[in-house]
Tab-separated table of C-alpha atoms in Angstrom:
chain	number	residue	atom	x	y	z
A	1	MET	CA	62.625	-92.904	52.010
A	2	LYS	CA	59.432	-94.870	51.651
A	3	LYS	CA	57.178	-96.397	54.286
A	4	ILE	CA	56.089	-99.947	53.651
A	5	SER	CA	54.009	-102.507	55.451
A	6	VAL	CA	54.777	-106.120	54.659
A	7	THR	CA	53.478	-109.262	56.316
A	8	VAL	CA	56.298	-111.788	56.462
A	9	ASN	CA	55.609	-115.292	57.751
A	10	GLY	CA	52.516	-114.033	59.530
A	11	THR	CA	54.057	-110.961	61.202
A	12	THR	CA	53.345	-107.492	59.850
A	13	HIS	CA	56.356	-105.181	59.705
A	14	GLN	CA	56.248	-101.414	59.177
A	15	SER	CA	59.522	-100.149	57.805
A	16	GLU	CA	61.021	-97.066	56.282
A	17	ILE	CA	63.274	-97.999	53.407
A	18	GLU	CA	65.178	-96.616	50.465
A	19	PRO	CA	63.155	-97.241	47.286
A	20	ARG	CA	66.116	-99.056	45.749
A	21	LEU	CA	66.291	-101.639	48.553
A	22	LEU	CA	65.773	-105.097	47.058
A	23	LEU	CA	63.329	-107.441	48.741
A	24	VAL	CA	66.059	-109.993	49.438
A	25	HIS	CA	68.106	-107.384	51.333
A	26	TYR	CA	65.008	-106.224	53.173
A	27	LEU	CA	64.334	-109.769	54.343
A	28	ARG	CA	67.936	-110.504	55.281
A	29	ASP	CA	69.353	-107.200	56.500
A	30	VAL	CA	66.313	-105.386	57.874
A	31	LEU	CA	64.270	-108.302	59.201
A	32	GLY	CA	67.207	-110.642	59.900
A	33	LEU	CA	65.650	-113.525	57.956
A	34	THR	CA	68.859	-114.906	56.488
A	35	GLY	CA	67.344	-118.176	55.295
A	36	THR	CA	66.719	-116.540	51.927
A	37	HIS	CA	70.063	-116.559	50.151
A	38	VAL	CA	71.717	-114.105	47.803
A	39	GLY	CA	73.270	-116.080	44.982
A	40	CYS	CA	73.818	-114.688	41.502
A	41	GLU	CA	71.979	-111.375	42.006
A	42	THR	CA	70.950	-111.549	38.341
A	43	SER	CA	67.601	-113.402	38.517
A	44	LEU	CA	69.152	-116.618	37.285
A	45	CYS	CA	70.006	-118.873	40.222
A	46	GLY	CA	66.809	-118.847	42.287
A	47	ALA	CA	68.546	-119.006	45.703
A	48	CYS	CA	66.538	-115.939	46.758
A	49	THR	CA	63.126	-117.427	45.882
A	50	VAL	CA	60.305	-116.451	48.245
A	51	MET	CA	56.529	-116.335	47.907
A	52	VAL	CA	54.905	-112.934	47.482
A	53	ASP	CA	51.118	-113.161	47.648
A	54	GLY	CA	51.361	-116.857	46.869
A	55	GLN	CA	53.637	-116.489	43.838
A	56	ALA	CA	57.232	-117.717	43.898
A	57	VAL	CA	59.495	-114.844	42.874
A	58	LYS	CA	63.201	-114.090	42.840
A	59	SER	CA	63.520	-111.561	45.630
A	60	CYS	CA	66.727	-110.123	44.143
A	61	THR	CA	64.607	-108.817	41.279
A	62	VAL	CA	61.784	-107.334	43.327
A	63	LEU	CA	61.986	-104.031	45.168
A	64	ALA	CA	60.969	-104.138	48.808
A	65	ALA	CA	58.741	-101.200	47.875
A	66	GLN	CA	56.883	-103.396	45.375
A	67	ALA	CA	56.024	-105.768	48.231
A	68	ASP	CA	54.250	-103.003	50.163
A	69	GLY	CA	50.907	-104.373	51.319
A	70	SER	CA	51.873	-107.929	50.373
A	71	THR	CA	52.137	-111.196	52.221
A	72	VAL	CA	55.559	-112.820	51.992
A	73	THR	CA	56.516	-116.362	52.932
A	74	THR	CA	60.180	-117.234	53.283
A	75	ILE	CA	61.829	-120.554	54.056
A	76	GLU	CA	61.581	-119.662	57.760
A	77	GLY	CA	57.797	-119.535	57.457
A	78	LEU	CA	57.285	-122.904	55.866
A	79	ALA	CA	57.456	-125.219	58.868
A	80	ALA	CA	54.376	-125.124	61.070
A	81	GLY	CA	54.994	-125.147	64.827
A	82	GLY	CA	58.311	-126.984	64.705
A	83	THR	CA	57.085	-129.594	62.228
A	84	LEU	CA	58.858	-129.523	58.915
A	85	HIS	CA	56.804	-128.796	55.819
A	86	PRO	CA	56.467	-132.007	53.728
A	87	VAL	CA	58.796	-130.489	51.103
A	88	GLN	CA	61.453	-129.815	53.754
A	89	GLN	CA	61.010	-133.318	55.153
A	90	ALA	CA	61.371	-134.838	51.671
A	91	PHE	CA	64.557	-132.883	50.951
A	92	TRP	CA	65.941	-134.153	54.241
A	93	GLU	CA	64.978	-137.778	53.613
A	94	HIS	CA	66.227	-137.877	50.022
A	95	HIS	CA	69.278	-135.741	50.667
A	96	GLY	CA	68.152	-133.254	48.029
A	97	LEU	CA	71.145	-131.068	48.749
A	98	GLN	CA	74.828	-131.096	49.400
A	99	CYS	CA	76.177	-127.703	50.398
A	100	GLY	CA	72.675	-126.374	51.019
A	101	TYR	CA	73.105	-122.981	49.399
A	102	CYS	CA	70.361	-123.417	46.823
A	103	THR	CA	68.093	-125.333	49.192
A	104	PRO	CA	65.848	-122.542	50.561
A	105	GLY	CA	65.080	-121.362	47.033
A	106	MET	CA	64.730	-124.900	45.737
A	107	ILE	CA	62.226	-125.716	48.494
A	108	MET	CA	60.176	-122.560	47.905
A	109	ALA	CA	60.076	-123.294	44.165
A	110	THR	CA	59.041	-126.878	44.886
A	111	ALA	CA	56.245	-125.681	47.144
A	112	GLN	CA	54.905	-123.616	44.245
A	113	ILE	CA	55.243	-126.462	41.729
A	114	LEU	CA	53.288	-128.852	43.958
A	115	GLN	CA	50.692	-126.265	44.840
A	116	ARG	CA	49.881	-125.913	41.150
A	117	ASN	CA	50.387	-129.515	40.129
A	118	PRO	CA	50.136	-132.070	42.938
A	119	ASP	CA	51.248	-134.922	40.697
A	120	PRO	CA	54.004	-133.639	38.385
A	121	SER	CA	55.904	-135.890	35.983
A	122	GLU	CA	59.704	-135.928	36.173
A	123	GLU	CA	59.775	-133.658	33.116
A	124	GLU	CA	57.384	-131.208	34.756
A	125	ILE	CA	59.517	-131.172	37.899
A	126	ARG	CA	62.678	-130.456	35.914
A	127	HIS	CA	60.901	-127.720	33.944
A	128	GLY	CA	59.577	-126.278	37.200
A	129	ILE	CA	62.971	-126.017	38.902
A	130	GLU	CA	64.673	-124.626	35.789
A	131	GLY	CA	65.056	-121.303	37.561
A	132	ASN	CA	66.939	-122.819	40.495
A	133	LEU	CA	70.568	-123.717	40.043
A	134	CYS	CA	72.321	-126.367	42.121
A	135	ARG	CA	76.053	-126.773	41.620
A	136	CYS	CA	76.441	-129.846	43.830
A	137	THR	CA	73.863	-132.522	43.309
A	138	GLY	CA	73.346	-132.854	39.575
A	139	TYR	CA	69.651	-132.490	40.478
A	140	GLN	CA	68.911	-136.211	40.692
A	141	HIS	CA	68.291	-136.248	44.445
A	142	ILE	CA	66.410	-132.987	44.212
A	143	VAL	CA	64.008	-134.465	41.672
A	144	GLN	CA	63.582	-137.515	43.917
A	145	ALA	CA	62.891	-135.224	46.870
A	146	VAL	CA	60.216	-133.376	44.902
A	147	GLN	CA	58.614	-136.668	43.882
A	148	CYS	CA	58.632	-137.776	47.511
A	149	ALA	CA	57.194	-134.428	48.629
A	150	ALA	CA	54.368	-134.836	46.126
A	151	LYS	CA	53.504	-138.219	47.638
A	152	LYS	CA	53.693	-136.844	51.178
A	153	MET	CA	51.476	-133.894	50.372
A	154	LYS	CA	48.818	-136.146	48.923
A	155	SER	CA	48.594	-138.059	52.182
A	156	GLN	CA	49.209	-135.101	54.538
A	157	PRO	CA	48.341	-131.805	52.853
A	158	ALA	CA	50.315	-128.767	53.993
A	159	PRO	CA	48.480	-126.102	56.009
A	160	ALA	CA	46.279	-124.033	53.715
A	161	ASN	CA	48.147	-120.776	54.265
A	162	ARG	CA	51.560	-122.098	53.322
B	1	MET	CA	74.169	-105.293	42.889
B	2	ILE	CA	72.179	-102.258	43.908
B	3	PRO	CA	70.438	-99.862	41.538
B	4	ALA	CA	71.273	-96.151	41.615
B	5	ASN	CA	68.902	-94.077	43.722
B	6	PHE	CA	65.527	-93.097	42.361
B	7	ASP	CA	62.172	-91.771	43.500
B	8	TYR	CA	59.476	-94.404	43.605
B	9	ILE	CA	55.832	-93.628	43.005
B	10	THR	CA	52.993	-96.134	43.034
B	11	VAL	CA	50.003	-95.205	40.928
B	12	LYS	CA	46.479	-96.540	41.071
B	13	SER	CA	45.253	-95.466	37.643
B	14	LEU	CA	46.464	-95.052	34.091
B	15	ASP	CA	45.636	-91.332	34.202
B	16	GLU	CA	47.888	-90.889	37.210
B	17	ALA	CA	50.696	-92.772	35.461
B	18	LEU	CA	50.320	-90.662	32.315
B	19	SER	CA	50.377	-87.358	34.162
B	20	LEU	CA	53.505	-88.400	36.067
B	21	LEU	CA	55.126	-89.490	32.804
B	22	ALA	CA	54.261	-86.125	31.265
B	23	LYS	CA	55.761	-84.374	34.262
B	24	HIS	CA	59.013	-86.338	34.536
B	25	LYS	CA	59.457	-87.111	30.821
B	26	ASP	CA	62.669	-89.023	30.080
B	27	ASP	CA	63.715	-89.027	33.744
B	28	ALA	CA	60.950	-91.520	34.462
B	29	LYS	CA	60.514	-95.189	33.692
B	30	ILE	CA	57.403	-97.296	34.048
B	31	LEU	CA	57.871	-100.276	36.385
B	32	ALA	CA	55.639	-103.213	35.420
B	33	GLY	CA	56.855	-106.612	36.655
B	34	GLY	CA	60.395	-105.259	36.757
B	35	HIS	CA	62.019	-108.321	35.245
B	36	SER	CA	63.715	-106.447	32.433
B	37	LEU	CA	64.060	-103.030	34.027
B	38	LEU	CA	65.393	-103.970	37.480
B	39	PRO	CA	68.200	-106.219	36.153
B	40	ALA	CA	69.241	-103.370	33.825
B	41	MET	CA	69.129	-100.911	36.743
B	42	LYS	CA	71.160	-103.215	38.962
B	43	LEU	CA	73.852	-103.282	36.298
B	44	ARG	CA	73.515	-99.474	36.123
B	45	LEU	CA	72.758	-99.792	32.425
B	46	MET	CA	69.694	-97.712	33.232
B	47	GLN	CA	69.480	-95.051	35.914
B	48	PRO	CA	66.005	-93.533	35.800
B	49	LYS	CA	65.432	-90.783	38.365
B	50	VAL	CA	61.797	-91.746	38.875
B	51	LEU	CA	60.098	-95.134	38.811
B	52	ILE	CA	56.355	-95.136	38.265
B	53	ASP	CA	55.059	-98.477	39.513
B	54	ILE	CA	51.907	-99.567	37.653
B	55	GLY	CA	51.845	-102.927	39.434
B	56	LYS	CA	48.796	-101.984	41.469
B	57	ILE	CA	46.666	-101.116	38.414
B	58	LYS	CA	44.656	-104.316	38.364
B	59	GLU	CA	42.619	-103.354	35.289
B	60	LEU	CA	45.733	-103.713	33.130
B	61	SER	CA	45.815	-107.447	33.810
B	62	TYR	CA	43.395	-109.378	31.570
B	63	ILE	CA	43.046	-111.818	28.706
B	64	LYS	CA	39.753	-111.548	26.852
B	65	GLU	CA	38.171	-112.179	23.481
B	66	GLU	CA	35.735	-109.636	22.086
B	67	GLY	CA	34.313	-109.568	18.579
B	68	GLY	CA	36.977	-111.871	17.171
B	69	GLN	CA	39.825	-109.882	18.766
B	70	ILE	CA	41.963	-111.164	21.601
B	71	HIS	CA	43.117	-108.523	24.077
B	72	ILE	CA	45.941	-109.049	26.560
B	73	GLY	CA	46.492	-106.310	29.134
B	74	ALA	CA	50.020	-104.984	29.544
B	75	MET	CA	50.308	-106.167	33.161
B	76	THR	CA	49.321	-109.744	32.335
B	77	THR	CA	52.096	-112.017	33.550
B	78	HIS	CA	53.791	-114.657	31.454
B	79	PHE	CA	52.322	-117.232	33.855
B	80	GLN	CA	48.788	-115.976	33.256
B	81	ILE	CA	49.336	-116.332	29.513
B	82	GLU	CA	50.940	-119.755	29.932
B	83	THR	CA	47.899	-121.040	31.828
B	84	SER	CA	45.111	-119.161	30.034
B	85	ALA	CA	42.404	-121.616	28.923
B	86	LEU	CA	41.192	-119.025	26.407
B	87	LEU	CA	44.605	-118.771	24.745
B	88	GLN	CA	45.336	-122.491	24.922
B	89	LYS	CA	42.177	-122.979	22.889
B	90	SER	CA	42.203	-120.017	20.513
B	91	CYS	CA	45.904	-119.130	20.130
B	92	PRO	CA	48.153	-121.821	21.681
B	93	LEU	CA	51.238	-120.134	20.237
B	94	LEU	CA	51.211	-117.655	23.104
B	95	PRO	CA	51.074	-120.190	25.974
B	96	GLU	CA	53.738	-122.229	24.163
B	97	THR	CA	55.943	-119.153	23.977
B	98	ALA	CA	55.281	-118.250	27.601
B	99	THR	CA	56.230	-121.668	28.927
B	100	GLN	CA	59.653	-121.403	27.260
B	101	LEU	CA	60.284	-117.914	28.595
B	102	GLY	CA	62.657	-117.422	31.537
B	103	ASP	CA	61.700	-119.744	34.379
B	104	MET	CA	58.738	-120.258	36.703
B	105	GLN	CA	59.636	-117.387	39.042
B	106	VAL	CA	60.293	-114.990	36.165
B	107	ARG	CA	56.998	-115.997	34.521
B	108	ASN	CA	55.180	-115.315	37.798
B	109	LYS	CA	56.296	-111.709	37.892
B	110	GLY	CA	57.314	-110.583	34.400
B	111	THR	CA	54.665	-109.094	32.111
B	112	ILE	CA	54.034	-109.090	28.374
B	113	GLY	CA	53.733	-105.300	28.314
B	114	GLY	CA	57.043	-104.839	30.096
B	115	SER	CA	58.778	-107.318	27.834
B	116	VAL	CA	57.642	-105.725	24.562
B	117	ALA	CA	58.354	-102.197	25.845
B	118	HIS	CA	61.877	-103.234	26.856
B	119	ALA	CA	62.516	-104.776	23.392
B	120	ASP	CA	65.404	-107.026	24.277
B	121	PRO	CA	66.656	-108.474	20.974
B	122	ALA	CA	66.682	-111.949	22.548
B	123	ALA	CA	63.235	-111.736	24.156
B	124	ASP	CA	60.631	-114.331	23.192
B	125	TRP	CA	57.424	-112.264	22.905
B	126	PRO	CA	58.450	-110.170	19.912
B	127	ALA	CA	58.524	-113.248	17.643
B	128	ALA	CA	55.080	-114.363	18.783
B	129	VAL	CA	53.375	-110.965	18.573
B	130	ILE	CA	54.767	-110.448	15.063
B	131	ALA	CA	53.645	-113.937	13.991
B	132	VAL	CA	50.025	-113.387	15.093
B	133	GLY	CA	49.975	-109.930	13.489
B	134	ALA	CA	49.364	-108.188	16.809
B	135	GLU	CA	49.030	-104.506	17.441
B	136	ILE	CA	50.577	-102.896	20.495
B	137	VAL	CA	48.024	-100.507	21.926
B	138	VAL	CA	49.781	-97.496	23.377
B	139	ILE	CA	48.353	-94.719	25.486
B	140	GLY	CA	50.052	-91.340	25.613
B	141	PRO	CA	49.508	-87.621	26.035
B	142	LYS	CA	47.363	-87.492	22.887
B	143	GLY	CA	45.273	-90.527	23.717
B	144	GLU	CA	45.333	-94.073	22.478
B	145	ARG	CA	46.825	-95.482	19.281
B	146	ALA	CA	47.683	-98.924	17.922
B	147	ILE	CA	51.104	-99.712	16.464
B	148	LYS	CA	51.619	-102.843	14.374
B	149	ALA	CA	54.091	-105.190	16.058
B	150	ASP	CA	56.087	-105.115	12.800
B	151	ASP	CA	56.619	-101.368	13.261
B	152	PHE	CA	56.835	-101.335	17.053
B	153	PHE	CA	60.312	-102.829	17.369
B	154	VAL	CA	62.837	-100.356	16.005
B	155	ASP	CA	66.215	-101.530	17.232
B	156	MET	CA	67.955	-103.127	20.204
B	157	LEU	CA	66.079	-101.934	23.340
B	158	THR	CA	64.321	-99.349	21.179
B	159	THR	CA	60.655	-99.208	20.223
B	160	SER	CA	58.467	-96.650	18.524
B	161	LEU	CA	57.115	-95.606	21.945
B	162	GLN	CA	57.387	-91.832	22.316
B	163	PRO	CA	58.165	-89.969	25.554
B	164	GLY	CA	55.036	-89.985	27.690
B	165	ASP	CA	53.702	-93.231	26.154
B	166	LEU	CA	52.992	-96.459	27.906
B	167	VAL	CA	51.905	-99.859	26.620
B	168	LYS	CA	48.277	-100.604	27.451
B	169	GLU	CA	47.617	-103.922	25.735
B	170	VAL	CA	48.524	-106.348	23.009
B	171	ARG	CA	45.662	-107.253	20.689
B	172	PHE	CA	45.215	-109.380	17.597
B	173	ALA	CA	42.578	-111.131	15.541
B	174	ALA	CA	41.796	-114.587	16.926
B	175	PRO	CA	43.093	-117.166	14.443
B	176	LYS	CA	40.279	-118.515	12.267
B	177	GLY	CA	39.849	-121.705	10.280
B	178	LYS	CA	42.237	-124.640	10.378
B	179	THR	CA	45.392	-123.326	11.998
B	180	GLY	CA	48.602	-124.781	13.346
B	181	GLN	CA	51.102	-122.897	15.470
B	182	ALA	CA	54.474	-123.451	17.101
B	183	TYR	CA	57.205	-121.602	18.967
B	184	MET	CA	60.664	-123.110	18.933
B	185	LYS	CA	63.801	-121.618	20.358
B	186	VAL	CA	67.443	-122.290	20.962
B	187	ARG	CA	67.723	-121.431	24.599
B	188	HIS	CA	70.915	-119.793	25.785
B	189	PRO	CA	72.151	-122.292	28.378
B	190	ALA	CA	73.010	-119.658	30.983
B	191	SER	CA	70.459	-116.900	30.557
B	192	GLY	CA	67.518	-118.769	29.036
B	193	PHE	CA	67.094	-116.004	26.478
B	194	ALA	CA	66.516	-116.908	22.822
B	195	VAL	CA	69.674	-117.372	20.791
B	196	VAL	CA	67.117	-117.853	18.041
B	197	GLY	CA	63.344	-118.027	18.490
B	198	ILE	CA	60.850	-118.811	15.740
B	199	ALA	CA	57.105	-118.282	16.101
B	200	VAL	CA	54.865	-119.758	13.430
B	201	THR	CA	51.175	-119.625	12.730
B	202	LEU	CA	49.791	-121.343	9.628
B	203	THR	CA	46.293	-121.349	8.188
B	204	VAL	CA	45.438	-124.327	6.025
B	205	ASP	CA	42.675	-124.423	3.437
B	206	GLY	CA	42.094	-127.450	1.194
B	207	GLY	CA	45.423	-128.982	2.190
B	208	LYS	CA	47.347	-125.859	1.217
B	209	CYS	CA	48.736	-122.965	3.185
B	210	SER	CA	46.414	-119.996	2.710
B	211	ALA	CA	48.130	-117.655	5.162
B	212	SER	CA	51.042	-117.658	7.560
B	213	GLY	CA	52.828	-115.509	10.105
B	214	ILE	CA	56.493	-116.100	10.907
B	215	GLY	CA	58.199	-114.035	13.620
B	216	VAL	CA	61.920	-114.313	14.299
B	217	THR	CA	63.738	-113.160	17.428
B	218	GLY	CA	67.353	-113.365	18.553
B	219	VAL	CA	68.933	-113.268	15.125
B	220	SER	CA	69.116	-109.562	14.527
B	221	SER	CA	69.163	-106.427	16.679
B	222	LYS	CA	65.413	-106.291	16.175
B	223	PRO	CA	62.840	-109.029	15.769
B	224	TYR	CA	61.415	-109.354	12.280
B	225	ARG	CA	58.750	-110.935	10.117
B	226	ALA	CA	60.237	-113.520	7.744
B	227	LYS	CA	58.360	-112.230	4.706
B	228	SER	CA	60.136	-114.420	2.156
B	229	VAL	CA	59.225	-117.515	4.169
B	230	GLU	CA	55.592	-116.396	4.253
B	231	ALA	CA	55.627	-115.717	0.502
B	232	ALA	CA	57.126	-119.139	-0.215
B	233	LEU	CA	54.482	-120.849	1.945
B	234	LYS	CA	51.500	-119.187	0.304
B	235	GLY	CA	49.613	-121.833	-1.667
B	236	SER	CA	52.193	-124.527	-0.884
B	237	ALA	CA	51.184	-128.081	-0.020
B	238	LEU	CA	53.018	-128.073	3.341
B	239	ASP	CA	54.970	-131.222	2.525
B	240	ALA	CA	58.478	-131.666	3.935
B	241	LYS	CA	60.152	-130.447	0.771
B	242	SER	CA	58.179	-127.225	0.437
B	243	LEU	CA	58.529	-126.460	4.158
B	244	ALA	CA	62.305	-126.878	3.957
B	245	ALA	CA	62.431	-124.712	0.846
B	246	ALA	CA	60.410	-121.979	2.569
B	247	ALA	CA	62.544	-122.196	5.734
B	248	SER	CA	65.698	-121.597	3.722
B	249	HIS	CA	64.584	-117.952	3.484
B	250	ALA	CA	64.457	-117.468	7.276
B	251	SER	CA	67.207	-114.857	7.381
B	252	ASP	CA	66.818	-113.326	3.930
B	253	GLY	CA	67.889	-109.704	3.919
B	254	ILE	CA	69.456	-109.848	7.396
B	255	SER	CA	72.862	-108.198	7.221
B	256	ASP	CA	73.264	-107.315	10.906
B	257	ALA	CA	72.950	-110.735	12.565
B	258	ILE	CA	74.137	-110.569	16.173
B	259	SER	CA	77.610	-112.003	16.667
B	260	GLU	CA	78.930	-112.643	20.151
B	261	LEU	CA	80.939	-115.209	22.040
B	262	TYR	CA	78.184	-117.815	22.213
B	263	ALA	CA	76.931	-117.632	18.629
B	264	THR	CA	78.262	-115.897	15.555
B	265	GLY	CA	75.945	-114.150	13.119
B	266	GLU	CA	76.425	-116.922	10.544
B	267	TYR	CA	75.589	-119.576	13.117
B	268	ARG	CA	72.468	-117.683	14.179
B	269	LYS	CA	71.309	-117.477	10.572
B	270	HIS	CA	71.926	-121.197	10.182
B	271	LEU	CA	69.942	-121.902	13.352
B	272	ALA	CA	67.140	-119.649	12.120
B	273	GLU	CA	66.782	-121.789	9.005
B	274	ILE	CA	66.830	-125.096	10.909
B	275	TYR	CA	64.425	-123.928	13.607
B	276	THR	CA	62.095	-122.339	11.085
B	277	ARG	CA	61.879	-125.667	9.291
B	278	ARG	CA	61.208	-127.515	12.529
B	279	ALA	CA	58.630	-124.988	13.690
B	280	LEU	CA	56.912	-125.135	10.291
B	281	GLU	CA	56.818	-128.938	10.387
B	282	THR	CA	55.383	-128.899	13.895
B	283	ALA	CA	52.802	-126.242	13.053
B	284	ALA	CA	51.808	-128.029	9.835
B	285	GLY	CA	51.412	-131.284	11.781
B	286	ARG	CA	49.167	-129.535	14.289
B	287	ALA	CA	47.012	-128.018	11.556
B	288	LYS	CA	45.976	-131.415	10.270
């Protein structure tokens, strides 16, 4: 067993875990944060995307032990005080989802794309979400949601720590 | 999918990693970004008893140019290479390769050192490091040594790394003169890996090709340098006809082309020729 200390959505957790525990299972099964989804389990679909120290990663391909000492943001940590993050709001407004399974990962990936490039072209958006699979929408509404989120974030920047 | 059990040790220095490697020998694996190793462990294709995590060794993450040589630390992520201003200016082939590798999340976490050490036959980096004539700097029980990329990749998932070795950096001479580079790949639609990947660097002098480096991945069980293409390019005028003629040699001497459900060996060799021609045309256009 290994002791880890991970700050998730602003709360620091001390846990004793098996070294082979994947970060996604740590978040879901140990901390009860089931917003992060388990999809393909093979680092392809992106449903498990979370931020670790500000970098979007696929949490099915990261050991919880590797996150020791890190700061993690999951979909649950994106909204600030009951107000949706602009990316969440944009996905809502543009219906950037159907079944919703890919949505938490898609939103976390979008947050990273816009953090690095506040004004992405459609091509840059599609390249950015390449690691997130959606089997419902055909991506069109997702791309529109990202474009809308970019506009929103220009006029109302997200809190600095998100 | 859950990996088999293992002991997990985080190290803070290279020395610590080396002494643990010496102690655990073949039972141990080095964990860098984990984006080749962990998927293999989840499929139980690999079941190391000990994982030595070098992720906290910050001094293995760098991109620098010193005395005409470019050095890239083993723990440098694909994203860092993709966005490196130094590389975009002095060797754009590497950022162009990085941006086509995996996806954003994979590029954030995966490392160049981990990728070359894993030696997946469909990985992107091997083509690029062969094309630029890189050396893989390895540190082991007897100290440091440099292995030419051409000799580093031995077979599928097999390198010339010896037990107790770990990859420290990738280094190569910064391209000089009028150069043009390109990386082009046929991306597997499901995995994103290279069905075929062609990395090209051309040096042009007086309108003619004075030197070239062509690395090919995906076609065979190990990446290779397309020597006949390089020989055909030497002194050529880089017009469409001579580029096409050179590209026709892209899979010369390859008898073990990978055949699987998605692409047969013959198809891969065909793609290698087409994509070599396209990469040559693009690189030649950029050299002007």
